[in-house]
Amino acid sequence: MENMLLKLYYSMKRIRMVENYIADHYNGEVREMRTPIHLCDGQEGIAAGVCGNLHRQDTVFGNHRSHGHYLAKGGDLKKMVAELHNRETGCCRGRGGSMHLIDRENGVALTSSIVAGNVSIAVGYALAQKMKKTDTISVVFFGDGASEEGSVYESICYAKINRLPVLFVCENNLYSISTPFCVREPNADIGSKFETILPVASVDGNDVLTVYEKTREITEHIRNGEGPWFLECKTYRYRNHHNTGNGVDNRFRTTEELDLWKAKCPIMKLERKLSAEGLLENAEIERIEDEIQKEIEAAFSYAKESACPDAGTLCEGVWS
Ligand SMILES: Cc1ncc(C[n+]2csc(CCOP(=O)(O)OP(=O)(O)O)c2C)c(N)n1
Ligand SMILES: [Mg+2]
């Protein structure tokens, strides 16, 4: 248990530090990362808690905000940073940028900029796994906005009817770009839209332990062949929809609202618990931060030293 708590802490902390480093280097005089970025600060507990339960061969399907999913699932940091710099050594050979991350060896099938597009792909993949009789499961991450797309409803029905091994993880961060959830939907829960179709759980996405434990329970059911589940994780993002601002600067939310959610930071919450239980000393926090910082700097050096794709090869591996 102690070991697992520290792993979850490390996983969240690493995601936060990687994204902060990206943000700090994104708007320099020379734009070295030309890809649009959608940061997940504030939502790390979901990626860490869900992926903490997955086996290497289980496969995740991310969306436009997927640095956290990729890293928590074991995706290669160097290749991700190189992808953000559009280098040939990137995980999509520099053609995809931040919204298109792949690490097949570690079970990251894809991340996609097409809102909700990943959901039906994850279901198709789960169907293939079932037909091949493997025991791997598909996990798809999508937002509250994506949950309003018709293809999500169709995918969920199809997965249920065919008892497919899929976990639908909806990260309800209360906004679709800058439109709040409360002006789009009549219910407080997203899960309630789907509970007549499949089993649904709605949890505090800012409590990594809750996410972890609920996912462990759910994945056992899915692995037993009982069919798909829907997990709604309530959360909040600290940044703008894209790029590095905080959403207060372009006035779609108030400082008070942001501060309220910053006080519920998933990393701070676990750090306090671990410290109170004597499982994490300040010196250990510093050691962890130092180790992650070195890893990040090495990844950025690797990216910057890598070559850009040769112009003559630019269309290789690009289908649309
Ligand atoms: C099919 C499609 N429609 C619209 C967009 C433009 N778009 C990009 S992100 C986004 C909002 C997504 O909101 P949500 O699913 O809640 O994810 P979040 O950004 O909050 O993580 C929209 C409408 C898109 N990329 N793809
Ligand atoms: Mg959202």
Short mmCIF file of N, CA and C in Angstrom, two decimals, residues 199-279:
data_model
loop_
_atom_site.label_atom_id
_atom_site.label_comp_id
_atom_site.label_asym_id
_atom_site.label_seq_id
_atom_site.Cartn_x
_atom_site.Cartn_y
_atom_site.Cartn_z
N PRO A 199 -23.03 -0.10 -16.25
CA PRO A 199 -22.71 0.32 -14.89
C PRO A 199 -21.88 1.61 -14.89
N VAL A 200 -22.24 2.51 -13.98
CA VAL A 200 -21.62 3.83 -13.94
C VAL A 200 -21.10 4.11 -12.54
N ALA A 201 -19.94 4.74 -12.45
CA ALA A 201 -19.47 5.24 -11.16
C ALA A 201 -19.05 6.68 -11.34
N SER A 202 -19.34 7.50 -10.35
CA SER A 202 -18.97 8.91 -10.40
C SER A 202 -18.10 9.20 -9.19
N VAL A 203 -16.87 9.64 -9.42
CA VAL A 203 -15.96 9.83 -8.27
C VAL A 203 -15.27 11.19 -8.31
N ASP A 204 -14.66 11.54 -7.19
CA ASP A 204 -13.87 12.76 -7.08
C ASP A 204 -12.54 12.53 -7.80
N GLY A 205 -12.39 13.12 -8.97
CA GLY A 205 -11.18 12.91 -9.77
C GLY A 205 -9.95 13.57 -9.16
N ASN A 206 -10.15 14.43 -8.17
CA ASN A 206 -9.01 15.07 -7.52
C ASN A 206 -8.51 14.29 -6.32
N ASP A 207 -9.11 13.12 -6.11
CA ASP A 207 -8.64 12.24 -5.04
C ASP A 207 -8.08 10.98 -5.70
N VAL A 208 -6.77 10.96 -5.87
CA VAL A 208 -6.15 9.90 -6.67
C VAL A 208 -6.40 8.51 -6.07
N LEU A 209 -6.48 8.46 -4.75
CA LEU A 209 -6.71 7.15 -4.12
C LEU A 209 -8.09 6.60 -4.46
N THR A 210 -9.08 7.49 -4.44
CA THR A 210 -10.44 7.08 -4.81
C THR A 210 -10.47 6.60 -6.25
N VAL A 211 -9.82 7.37 -7.13
CA VAL A 211 -9.80 6.98 -8.54
C VAL A 211 -9.11 5.62 -8.68
N TYR A 212 -8.01 5.45 -7.99
CA TYR A 212 -7.25 4.21 -8.08
C TYR A 212 -8.10 3.01 -7.61
N GLU A 213 -8.71 3.18 -6.43
CA GLU A 213 -9.45 2.05 -5.87
C GLU A 213 -10.69 1.71 -6.69
N LYS A 214 -11.37 2.75 -7.16
CA LYS A 214 -12.58 2.48 -7.97
C LYS A 214 -12.17 1.80 -9.27
N THR A 215 -11.09 2.26 -9.87
CA THR A 215 -10.65 1.65 -11.13
C THR A 215 -10.23 0.20 -10.91
N ARG A 216 -9.61 -0.07 -9.76
CA ARG A 216 -9.19 -1.46 -9.50
C ARG A 216 -10.41 -2.38 -9.46
N GLU A 217 -11.43 -1.89 -8.76
CA GLU A 217 -12.67 -2.68 -8.66
C GLU A 217 -13.30 -2.89 -10.05
N ILE A 218 -13.37 -1.79 -10.80
CA ILE A 218 -14.02 -1.85 -12.12
C ILE A 218 -13.24 -2.74 -13.09
N THR A 219 -11.92 -2.60 -13.09
CA THR A 219 -11.13 -3.37 -14.06
C THR A 219 -11.23 -4.87 -13.76
N GLU A 220 -11.43 -5.21 -12.49
CA GLU A 220 -11.62 -6.64 -12.18
C GLU A 220 -12.88 -7.17 -12.86
N HIS A 221 -13.96 -6.37 -12.79
CA HIS A 221 -15.21 -6.78 -13.46
C HIS A 221 -14.98 -6.92 -14.97
N ILE A 222 -14.31 -5.92 -15.53
CA ILE A 222 -14.12 -5.94 -16.99
C ILE A 222 -13.27 -7.15 -17.39
N ARG A 223 -12.21 -7.40 -16.62
CA ARG A 223 -11.34 -8.55 -16.94
C ARG A 223 -12.07 -9.89 -16.78
N ASN A 224 -13.11 -9.89 -15.93
CA ASN A 224 -13.90 -11.12 -15.77
C ASN A 224 -14.89 -11.33 -16.90
N GLY A 225 -14.86 -10.44 -17.89
CA GLY A 225 -15.74 -10.62 -19.04
C GLY A 225 -17.15 -10.08 -18.82
N GLU A 226 -17.29 -9.17 -17.82
CA GLU A 226 -18.64 -8.68 -17.52
C GLU A 226 -19.06 -7.50 -18.39
N GLY A 227 -18.17 -7.03 -19.26
CA GLY A 227 -18.55 -5.94 -20.17
C GLY A 227 -18.07 -4.58 -19.67
N PRO A 228 -18.47 -3.52 -20.41
CA PRO A 228 -17.90 -2.20 -20.18
C PRO A 228 -18.43 -1.48 -18.93
N TRP A 229 -17.67 -0.48 -18.49
CA TRP A 229 -18.06 0.40 -17.39
C TRP A 229 -17.82 1.84 -17.80
N PHE A 230 -18.54 2.72 -17.13
CA PHE A 230 -18.37 4.16 -17.34
C PHE A 230 -17.92 4.77 -16.02
N LEU A 231 -16.77 5.43 -16.04
CA LEU A 231 -16.26 6.07 -14.83
C LEU A 231 -16.17 7.58 -15.05
N GLU A 232 -17.00 8.32 -14.34
CA GLU A 232 -16.92 9.78 -14.42
C GLU A 232 -16.04 10.30 -13.29
N CYS A 233 -15.04 11.10 -13.64
CA CYS A 233 -14.16 11.67 -12.62
C CYS A 233 -14.35 13.19 -12.63
N LYS A 234 -14.82 13.71 -11.53
CA LYS A 234 -15.05 15.17 -11.47
C LYS A 234 -13.74 15.87 -11.14
N THR A 235 -13.44 16.89 -11.91
CA THR A 235 -12.15 17.53 -11.75
C THR A 235 -12.20 18.96 -12.28
N TYR A 236 -11.04 19.53 -12.52
CA TYR A 236 -10.95 20.93 -12.97
C TYR A 236 -9.56 21.15 -13.54
N ARG A 237 -9.48 21.92 -14.62
CA ARG A 237 -8.12 22.21 -15.12
C ARG A 237 -7.72 23.63 -14.73
N TYR A 238 -6.43 23.78 -14.43
CA TYR A 238 -5.96 25.07 -13.94
C TYR A 238 -5.57 26.03 -15.05
N ARG A 239 -5.38 25.50 -16.24
CA ARG A 239 -4.93 26.35 -17.34
C ARG A 239 -6.11 26.69 -18.25
N ASN A 240 -5.83 27.56 -19.21
CA ASN A 240 -6.79 27.82 -20.29
C ASN A 240 -7.07 26.52 -21.04
N HIS A 241 -8.09 26.55 -21.88
CA HIS A 241 -8.35 25.38 -22.72
C HIS A 241 -7.06 24.96 -23.45
N HIS A 242 -6.39 25.91 -24.08
CA HIS A 242 -5.11 25.57 -24.70
C HIS A 242 -4.09 26.64 -24.38
N ASN A 243 -2.85 26.33 -24.64
CA ASN A 243 -1.71 27.17 -24.29
C ASN A 243 -1.58 27.32 -22.78
N THR A 244 -0.99 28.44 -22.33
CA THR A 244 -0.47 28.41 -20.96
C THR A 244 -1.19 29.32 -19.95
N GLY A 245 -2.15 30.14 -20.40
CA GLY A 245 -2.81 31.06 -19.46
C GLY A 245 -3.67 30.32 -18.44
N ASN A 246 -4.31 31.07 -17.55
CA ASN A 246 -5.08 30.41 -16.49
C ASN A 246 -6.59 30.58 -16.60
N GLY A 247 -7.07 31.08 -17.74
CA GLY A 247 -8.52 31.15 -17.93
C GLY A 247 -9.15 32.35 -17.27
N VAL A 248 -8.44 32.94 -16.29
CA VAL A 248 -8.95 34.17 -15.68
C VAL A 248 -8.59 35.31 -16.61
N ASP A 249 -7.39 35.16 -17.26
CA ASP A 249 -6.94 36.22 -18.16
C ASP A 249 -7.86 36.41 -19.36
N ASN A 250 -8.51 35.33 -19.84
CA ASN A 250 -9.45 35.60 -20.93
C ASN A 250 -10.91 35.51 -20.47
N ARG A 251 -11.08 35.64 -19.15
CA ARG A 251 -12.37 35.96 -18.52
C ARG A 251 -13.46 34.91 -18.66
N PHE A 252 -13.13 33.64 -18.85
CA PHE A 252 -14.23 32.70 -18.87
C PHE A 252 -14.53 32.14 -17.48
N ARG A 253 -13.68 32.46 -16.52
CA ARG A 253 -13.97 32.05 -15.14
C ARG A 253 -13.35 33.06 -14.19
N THR A 254 -13.71 32.95 -12.91
CA THR A 254 -13.23 33.93 -11.95
C THR A 254 -12.01 33.40 -11.18
N THR A 255 -11.26 34.30 -10.59
CA THR A 255 -10.12 33.90 -9.75
C THR A 255 -10.62 33.08 -8.57
N GLU A 256 -11.79 33.46 -8.04
CA GLU A 256 -12.33 32.75 -6.87
C GLU A 256 -12.57 31.28 -7.21
N GLU A 257 -13.17 31.05 -8.40
CA GLU A 257 -13.45 29.66 -8.79
C GLU A 257 -12.15 28.88 -8.95
N LEU A 258 -11.18 29.49 -9.59
CA LEU A 258 -9.90 28.83 -9.81
C LEU A 258 -9.22 28.50 -8.47
N ASP A 259 -9.25 29.47 -7.55
CA ASP A 259 -8.59 29.28 -6.25
C ASP A 259 -9.25 28.16 -5.45
N LEU A 260 -10.58 28.09 -5.57
CA LEU A 260 -11.32 27.05 -4.86
C LEU A 260 -10.83 25.66 -5.30
N TRP A 261 -10.62 25.52 -6.61
CA TRP A 261 -10.17 24.22 -7.12
C TRP A 261 -8.68 23.99 -6.88
N LYS A 262 -7.91 25.08 -6.85
CA LYS A 262 -6.47 24.90 -6.56
C LYS A 262 -6.29 24.38 -5.14
N ALA A 263 -7.23 24.75 -4.27
CA ALA A 263 -7.16 24.25 -2.89
C ALA A 263 -7.46 22.75 -2.84
N LYS A 264 -8.02 22.22 -3.94
CA LYS A 264 -8.32 20.77 -3.99
C LYS A 264 -7.30 20.04 -4.86
N CYS A 265 -6.12 20.59 -5.00
CA CYS A 265 -5.09 20.00 -5.87
C CYS A 265 -4.83 18.53 -5.48
N PRO A 266 -4.90 17.63 -6.44
CA PRO A 266 -4.73 16.21 -6.11
C PRO A 266 -3.35 15.87 -5.58
N ILE A 267 -2.34 16.60 -6.04
CA ILE A 267 -0.97 16.30 -5.61
C ILE A 267 -0.77 16.78 -4.16
N MET A 268 -1.26 17.99 -3.91
CA MET A 268 -1.13 18.54 -2.55
C MET A 268 -1.87 17.65 -1.55
N LYS A 269 -3.03 17.18 -1.98
CA LYS A 269 -3.85 16.36 -1.09
C LYS A 269 -3.09 15.09 -0.66
N LEU A 270 -2.50 14.41 -1.65
CA LEU A 270 -1.78 13.17 -1.32
C LEU A 270 -0.49 13.48 -0.56
N GLU A 271 0.16 14.59 -0.94
CA GLU A 271 1.41 14.96 -0.25
C GLU A 271 1.13 15.18 1.24
N ARG A 272 0.02 15.86 1.54
CA ARG A 272 -0.33 16.11 2.95
C ARG A 272 -0.60 14.80 3.69
N LYS A 273 -1.32 13.91 3.03
CA LYS A 273 -1.65 12.62 3.66
C LYS A 273 -0.36 11.84 3.95
N LEU A 274 0.50 11.77 2.94
CA LEU A 274 1.73 10.99 3.11
C LEU A 274 2.63 11.60 4.19
N SER A 275 2.69 12.94 4.22
CA SER A 275 3.52 13.59 5.23
C SER A 275 2.94 13.34 6.62
N ALA A 276 1.61 13.48 6.73
CA ALA A 276 0.97 13.29 8.05
C ALA A 276 1.19 11.87 8.56
N GLU A 277 1.26 10.92 7.65
CA GLU A 277 1.44 9.52 8.07
C GLU A 277 2.92 9.13 8.18
N GLY A 278 3.79 10.12 8.01
CA GLY A 278 5.22 9.88 8.16
C GLY A 278 5.82 9.07 7.01
N LEU A 279 5.13 9.07 5.86
CA LEU A 279 5.62 8.26 4.73
C LEU A 279 6.43 9.09 3.73
#
